[in-house]
Amino acid sequence: DAGVIQSPRHEVTEMGQEVTLRCKPISGHNSLFWYRQTMMRGLELLIYFNNNVPIDDSGMPEDRFSAKMPNASFSTLKIQPSEPRDSAVYFCASSLHSGRGSDTEAFFGQGTRLTVV
Amino acid sequence: GQQVMQIPQYQHVQEGEDFTTYCNSSTTLSNIQWYKQRPGGHPVFLIQLVKSGEVKKQKRLTFQFGEAKKNSSLHITATQTTDVGTYFCLSPSLGRGQLTFGSGTQLTVLP
């Protein structure tokens, strides 16, 4: 398995434009996480899916952010419209959650470095 | 989501010195995971502890889970410059499976 695959690796966009980040989790994993990392705020959990269903989206900053998981092998994080303060590294991670206190580790993608100018 | 509290937030050591970071929870944890993130990299899983009093070693790294399953520690013996990075602990059992990272401990190793 190639691991968690994120695209693009780098994205530079102008303020107001729509940005779509993509993630392909590891095959067989049932949990998917989107994170945002900045120097100021650290590694923030934005949204967590289990079996393609959003379980916790309390970390999504505002309505400009939306995430979907149409199937077990693909997820997107969309920002519309983008703002300079959205500049960060966005990570996607996947794991196998058993719900019985013994979870497998989360595997992270390489991240997407987003710059909004 | 709930987090496990981790200290210290920053640690500078001379190469060859030992290093320890501690995680504490007010509630009993089913399990605890440790991750390392190198500068410019992504978090990488190190280990998971599940049993009360468990001790696991990975070369110079020693991980412990407290008897009451409310605290954990990571100890690095004789640090090397390759140990530089941020070490995170977290517990999936605190929520509904979400992995909520705290601030971690940022380790700097001075040559």
mmCIF file of C-alpha atoms in Angstrom:
data_model
loop_
_atom_site.group_PDB
_atom_site.id
_atom_site.type_symbol
_atom_site.label_atom_id
_atom_site.label_comp_id
_atom_site.label_asym_id
_atom_site.label_seq_id
_atom_site.Cartn_x
_atom_site.Cartn_y
_atom_site.Cartn_z
ATOM 1 C CA ASP A 1 0.000 0.000 0.000
ATOM 2 C CA ALA A 2 1.238 3.469 -0.874
ATOM 3 C CA GLY A 3 0.000 4.976 2.366
ATOM 4 C CA VAL A 4 -2.280 7.974 2.690
ATOM 5 C CA ILE A 5 -2.105 10.029 -0.477
ATOM 6 C CA GLN A 6 -2.836 13.723 -0.483
ATOM 7 C CA SER A 7 -2.989 16.108 -3.393
ATOM 8 C CA PRO A 8 -1.843 18.611 -4.249
ATOM 9 C CA ARG A 9 1.353 18.841 -2.176
ATOM 10 C CA HIS A 10 1.475 22.596 -2.578
ATOM 11 C CA GLU A 11 -1.233 25.061 -3.482
ATOM 12 C CA VAL A 12 -0.956 28.797 -3.943
ATOM 13 C CA THR A 13 -4.188 30.615 -4.584
ATOM 14 C CA GLU A 14 -5.621 34.083 -4.485
ATOM 15 C CA MET A 15 -7.965 35.246 -1.790
ATOM 16 C CA GLY A 16 -11.557 34.513 -2.696
ATOM 17 C CA GLN A 17 -10.809 31.476 -4.807
ATOM 18 C CA GLU A 18 -12.127 28.020 -4.079
ATOM 19 C CA VAL A 19 -9.588 25.443 -2.896
ATOM 20 C CA THR A 20 -10.117 21.687 -2.891
ATOM 21 C CA LEU A 21 -7.777 19.342 -1.075
ATOM 22 C CA ARG A 22 -7.930 15.625 -1.748
ATOM 23 C CA CYS A 23 -7.140 12.535 0.252
ATOM 24 C CA LYS A 24 -7.015 8.824 -0.466
ATOM 25 C CA PRO A 25 -6.878 6.842 2.785
ATOM 26 C CA ILE A 26 -5.244 3.472 3.252
ATOM 27 C CA SER A 27 -7.412 0.675 1.914
ATOM 28 C CA GLY A 28 -9.352 -1.058 4.691
ATOM 29 C CA HIS A 29 -9.184 1.842 7.116
ATOM 30 C CA ASN A 30 -12.573 3.010 8.399
ATOM 31 C CA SER A 31 -11.582 6.305 10.017
ATOM 32 C CA LEU A 32 -10.393 9.444 8.285
ATOM 33 C CA PHE A 33 -9.213 12.685 9.831
ATOM 34 C CA TRP A 34 -8.504 16.142 8.441
ATOM 35 C CA TYR A 35 -6.084 18.361 10.361
ATOM 36 C CA ARG A 36 -4.770 21.878 9.954
ATOM 37 C CA GLN A 37 -1.355 22.830 11.333
ATOM 38 C CA THR A 38 0.010 26.307 11.924
ATOM 39 C CA MET A 39 2.715 27.661 14.196
ATOM 40 C CA MET A 40 0.182 29.600 16.213
ATOM 41 C CA ARG A 41 -2.519 26.967 16.671
ATOM 42 C CA GLY A 42 -0.615 23.701 16.401
ATOM 43 C CA LEU A 43 -2.246 20.586 14.973
ATOM 44 C CA GLU A 44 -6.012 21.095 14.963
ATOM 45 C CA LEU A 45 -8.508 18.345 14.211
ATOM 46 C CA LEU A 46 -10.995 19.739 11.711
ATOM 47 C CA ILE A 47 -13.257 16.765 11.061
ATOM 48 C CA TYR A 48 -13.392 13.042 11.722
ATOM 49 C CA PHE A 49 -15.197 10.470 9.575
ATOM 50 C CA ASN A 50 -15.987 6.919 10.562
ATOM 51 C CA ASN A 51 -17.325 4.563 7.887
ATOM 52 C CA ASN A 52 -17.702 7.597 5.589
ATOM 53 C CA VAL A 53 -19.977 9.391 8.055
ATOM 54 C CA PRO A 54 -18.869 12.646 9.714
ATOM 55 C CA ILE A 55 -18.735 11.930 13.449
ATOM 56 C CA ASP A 56 -17.181 15.112 14.767
ATOM 57 C CA ASP A 57 -16.923 18.321 12.753
ATOM 58 C CA SER A 58 -16.643 20.649 15.742
ATOM 59 C CA GLY A 59 -13.186 21.678 14.598
ATOM 60 C CA MET A 60 -14.322 23.051 11.257
ATOM 61 C CA PRO A 61 -13.582 26.769 11.554
ATOM 62 C CA GLU A 62 -16.592 28.217 9.778
ATOM 63 C CA ASP A 63 -19.030 27.738 6.952
ATOM 64 C CA ARG A 64 -16.351 28.410 4.388
ATOM 65 C CA PHE A 65 -14.954 24.964 5.171
ATOM 66 C CA SER A 66 -16.683 21.768 4.082
ATOM 67 C CA ALA A 67 -15.580 18.152 3.896
ATOM 68 C CA LYS A 68 -17.017 15.148 2.147
ATOM 69 C CA MET A 69 -16.322 11.460 2.023
ATOM 70 C CA PRO A 70 -18.385 10.015 -0.824
ATOM 71 C CA ASN A 71 -16.820 6.583 -0.480
ATOM 72 C CA ALA A 72 -14.271 4.691 1.589
ATOM 73 C CA SER A 73 -11.380 5.553 -0.690
ATOM 74 C CA PHE A 74 -11.734 9.292 -1.175
ATOM 75 C CA SER A 75 -12.297 12.486 0.788
ATOM 76 C CA THR A 76 -12.160 16.190 0.016
ATOM 77 C CA LEU A 77 -11.749 19.319 2.091
ATOM 78 C CA LYS A 78 -13.028 22.435 0.388
ATOM 79 C CA ILE A 79 -12.517 26.063 1.318
ATOM 80 C CA GLN A 80 -14.754 28.567 -0.421
ATOM 81 C CA PRO A 81 -13.947 31.433 -0.467
ATOM 82 C CA SER A 82 -10.357 31.139 0.738
ATOM 83 C CA GLU A 83 -8.733 33.801 2.913
ATOM 84 C CA PRO A 84 -5.070 34.503 3.771
ATOM 85 C CA ARG A 85 -5.633 33.232 7.335
ATOM 86 C CA ASP A 86 -6.395 29.808 5.885
ATOM 87 C CA SER A 87 -2.728 29.454 4.945
ATOM 88 C CA ALA A 88 -1.460 26.338 6.721
ATOM 89 C CA VAL A 89 -0.423 22.741 6.189
ATOM 90 C CA TYR A 90 -3.444 20.462 5.906
ATOM 91 C CA PHE A 91 -2.987 16.808 6.811
ATOM 92 C CA CYS A 92 -5.213 13.863 6.146
ATOM 93 C CA ALA A 93 -4.848 10.706 8.230
ATOM 94 C CA SER A 94 -6.559 7.325 8.336
ATOM 95 C CA SER A 95 -6.812 4.496 10.833
ATOM 96 C CA LEU A 96 -8.832 1.450 11.777
ATOM 97 C CA HIS A 97 -11.094 2.200 14.712
ATOM 98 C CA SER A 98 -12.456 -0.826 16.516
ATOM 99 C CA GLY A 99 -14.444 1.068 19.119
ATOM 100 C CA ARG A 100 -13.205 -1.325 21.782
ATOM 101 C CA GLY A 101 -10.311 0.683 23.168
ATOM 102 C CA SER A 102 -7.621 -0.814 20.988
ATOM 103 C CA ASP A 103 -7.210 1.204 17.863
ATOM 104 C CA THR A 104 -4.589 0.921 15.210
ATOM 105 C CA GLU A 105 -2.283 3.810 14.659
ATOM 106 C CA ALA A 106 -3.131 6.734 12.415
ATOM 107 C CA PHE A 107 -1.161 7.067 9.218
ATOM 108 C CA PHE A 108 -0.673 10.575 7.939
ATOM 109 C CA GLY A 109 -0.298 11.821 4.422
ATOM 110 C CA GLN A 110 2.529 14.145 3.443
ATOM 111 C CA GLY A 111 0.224 17.136 3.781
ATOM 112 C CA THR A 112 -0.837 19.971 1.510
ATOM 113 C CA ARG A 113 0.864 23.295 2.071
ATOM 114 C CA LEU A 114 -1.722 25.952 1.262
ATOM 115 C CA THR A 115 -0.811 29.572 0.729
ATOM 116 C CA VAL A 116 -3.569 32.099 0.159
ATOM 117 C CA VAL A 117 -2.322 35.474 -1.080
ATOM 118 C CA GLY B 1 -12.335 16.907 21.848
ATOM 119 C CA GLN B 2 -10.653 16.065 25.102
ATOM 120 C CA GLN B 3 -6.888 16.009 25.281
ATOM 121 C CA VAL B 4 -4.246 14.458 27.422
ATOM 122 C CA MET B 5 -2.125 17.175 29.068
ATOM 123 C CA GLN B 6 1.555 17.012 28.158
ATOM 124 C CA ILE B 7 4.619 18.607 29.742
ATOM 125 C CA PRO B 8 6.990 20.215 29.157
ATOM 126 C CA GLN B 9 5.967 22.149 26.065
ATOM 127 C CA TYR B 10 9.579 22.793 25.080
ATOM 128 C CA GLN B 11 12.834 21.091 26.006
ATOM 129 C CA HIS B 12 16.378 21.877 24.955
ATOM 130 C CA VAL B 13 19.046 19.295 25.751
ATOM 131 C CA GLN B 14 22.681 18.791 24.902
ATOM 132 C CA GLU B 15 23.367 15.835 22.672
ATOM 133 C CA GLY B 16 23.954 12.820 24.882
ATOM 134 C CA GLU B 17 21.654 13.977 27.679
ATOM 135 C CA ASP B 18 18.459 12.155 28.544
ATOM 136 C CA PHE B 19 14.989 13.513 27.855
ATOM 137 C CA THR B 20 11.559 12.755 29.306
ATOM 138 C CA THR B 21 8.091 13.992 28.413
ATOM 139 C CA TYR B 22 5.002 13.312 30.505
ATOM 140 C CA CYS B 23 1.321 12.959 29.735
ATOM 141 C CA ASN B 24 -1.463 13.152 32.283
ATOM 142 C CA SER B 25 -5.189 12.581 32.189
ATOM 143 C CA SER B 26 -7.874 13.175 34.788
ATOM 144 C CA THR B 27 -9.738 10.107 33.524
ATOM 145 C CA THR B 28 -8.689 6.512 33.033
ATOM 146 C CA LEU B 29 -7.528 5.800 29.532
ATOM 147 C CA SER B 30 -8.127 2.613 27.586
ATOM 148 C CA ASN B 31 -5.032 3.229 25.539
ATOM 149 C CA ILE B 32 -2.470 5.880 24.730
ATOM 150 C CA GLN B 33 -0.571 6.534 21.539
ATOM 151 C CA TRP B 34 2.686 8.376 20.937
ATOM 152 C CA TYR B 35 3.668 10.160 17.742
ATOM 153 C CA LYS B 36 6.732 12.048 16.549
ATOM 154 C CA GLN B 37 6.766 14.864 14.033
ATOM 155 C CA ARG B 38 10.060 15.983 12.580
ATOM 156 C CA PRO B 39 10.404 19.626 11.485
ATOM 157 C CA GLY B 40 8.724 19.969 8.108
ATOM 158 C CA GLY B 41 7.325 16.461 8.292
ATOM 159 C CA HIS B 42 4.116 14.731 9.236
ATOM 160 C CA PRO B 43 3.266 12.942 12.498
ATOM 161 C CA VAL B 44 4.509 9.379 12.591
ATOM 162 C CA PHE B 45 3.168 6.759 14.964
ATOM 163 C CA LEU B 46 5.681 5.450 17.509
ATOM 164 C CA ILE B 47 3.771 3.144 19.816
ATOM 165 C CA GLN B 48 0.493 2.301 21.532
ATOM 166 C CA LEU B 49 0.216 1.288 25.196
ATOM 167 C CA VAL B 50 -2.827 -0.583 26.428
ATOM 168 C CA LYS B 51 -2.054 -2.440 29.648
ATOM 169 C CA SER B 52 -1.745 -1.011 33.140
ATOM 170 C CA GLY B 53 1.930 -0.556 34.072
ATOM 171 C CA GLU B 54 3.075 -1.453 30.574
ATOM 172 C CA VAL B 55 6.651 -0.640 29.595
ATOM 173 C CA LYS B 56 7.850 -0.852 26.017
ATOM 174 C CA LYS B 57 11.249 -0.077 24.556
ATOM 175 C CA GLN B 58 12.347 0.939 21.107
ATOM 176 C CA LYS B 59 16.129 1.204 21.090
ATOM 177 C CA ARG B 60 16.846 4.339 23.159
ATOM 178 C CA LEU B 61 13.149 5.142 23.696
ATOM 179 C CA THR B 62 11.257 3.810 26.710
ATOM 180 C CA PHE B 63 7.482 4.213 26.960
ATOM 181 C CA GLN B 64 5.517 3.679 30.164
ATOM 182 C CA PHE B 65 1.815 3.530 30.952
ATOM 183 C CA GLY B 66 0.915 4.221 34.565
ATOM 184 C CA GLU B 67 -0.627 1.647 36.873
ATOM 185 C CA ALA B 68 -3.817 3.673 37.069
ATOM 186 C CA LYS B 69 -3.793 4.227 33.297
ATOM 187 C CA LYS B 70 -3.997 7.983 33.798
ATOM 188 C CA ASN B 71 -0.454 8.923 32.863
ATOM 189 C CA SER B 72 2.297 7.973 30.495
ATOM 190 C CA SER B 73 5.871 8.945 29.781
ATOM 191 C CA LEU B 74 8.417 8.780 27.002
ATOM 192 C CA HIS B 75 12.086 8.677 27.986
ATOM 193 C CA ILE B 76 14.937 8.998 25.514
ATOM 194 C CA THR B 77 18.364 7.907 26.663
ATOM 195 C CA ALA B 78 21.432 9.695 25.317
ATOM 196 C CA THR B 79 19.663 11.967 22.852
ATOM 197 C CA GLN B 80 20.942 12.372 19.321
ATOM 198 C CA THR B 81 20.296 15.108 16.800
ATOM 199 C CA THR B 82 17.986 12.709 14.966
ATOM 200 C CA ASP B 83 15.653 12.849 17.984
ATOM 201 C CA VAL B 84 14.763 16.461 17.201
ATOM 202 C CA GLY B 85 11.053 17.004 16.694
ATOM 203 C CA THR B 86 7.742 17.299 18.478
ATOM 204 C CA TYR B 87 6.465 14.350 20.483
ATOM 205 C CA PHE B 88 2.725 13.976 20.955
ATOM 206 C CA CYS B 89 0.663 11.723 23.166
ATOM 207 C CA LEU B 90 -3.053 11.198 22.698
ATOM 208 C CA SER B 91 -5.776 8.747 23.502
ATOM 209 C CA PRO B 92 -8.501 7.720 21.048
ATOM 210 C CA SER B 93 -10.517 6.463 24.020
ATOM 211 C CA LEU B 94 -11.212 10.014 25.233
ATOM 212 C CA GLY B 95 -13.709 10.614 22.489
ATOM 213 C CA ARG B 96 -15.546 8.630 19.892
ATOM 214 C CA GLY B 97 -12.387 7.593 18.130
ATOM 215 C CA GLN B 98 -11.210 11.009 17.058
ATOM 216 C CA LEU B 99 -7.497 11.657 17.483
ATOM 217 C CA THR B 100 -7.122 15.029 19.166
ATOM 218 C CA PHE B 101 -3.530 16.231 19.405
ATOM 219 C CA GLY B 102 -2.361 18.542 22.147
ATOM 220 C CA SER B 103 0.568 20.908 21.932
ATOM 221 C CA GLY B 104 3.128 18.142 22.335
ATOM 222 C CA THR B 105 6.678 18.517 23.556
ATOM 223 C CA GLN B 106 9.084 20.164 21.150
ATOM 224 C CA LEU B 107 12.562 18.700 21.618
ATOM 225 C CA THR B 108 15.687 20.502 20.486
ATOM 226 C CA VAL B 109 18.995 18.668 20.687
ATOM 227 C CA LEU B 110 22.062 20.881 20.715
ATOM 228 C CA PRO B 111 25.177 19.337 19.155
#
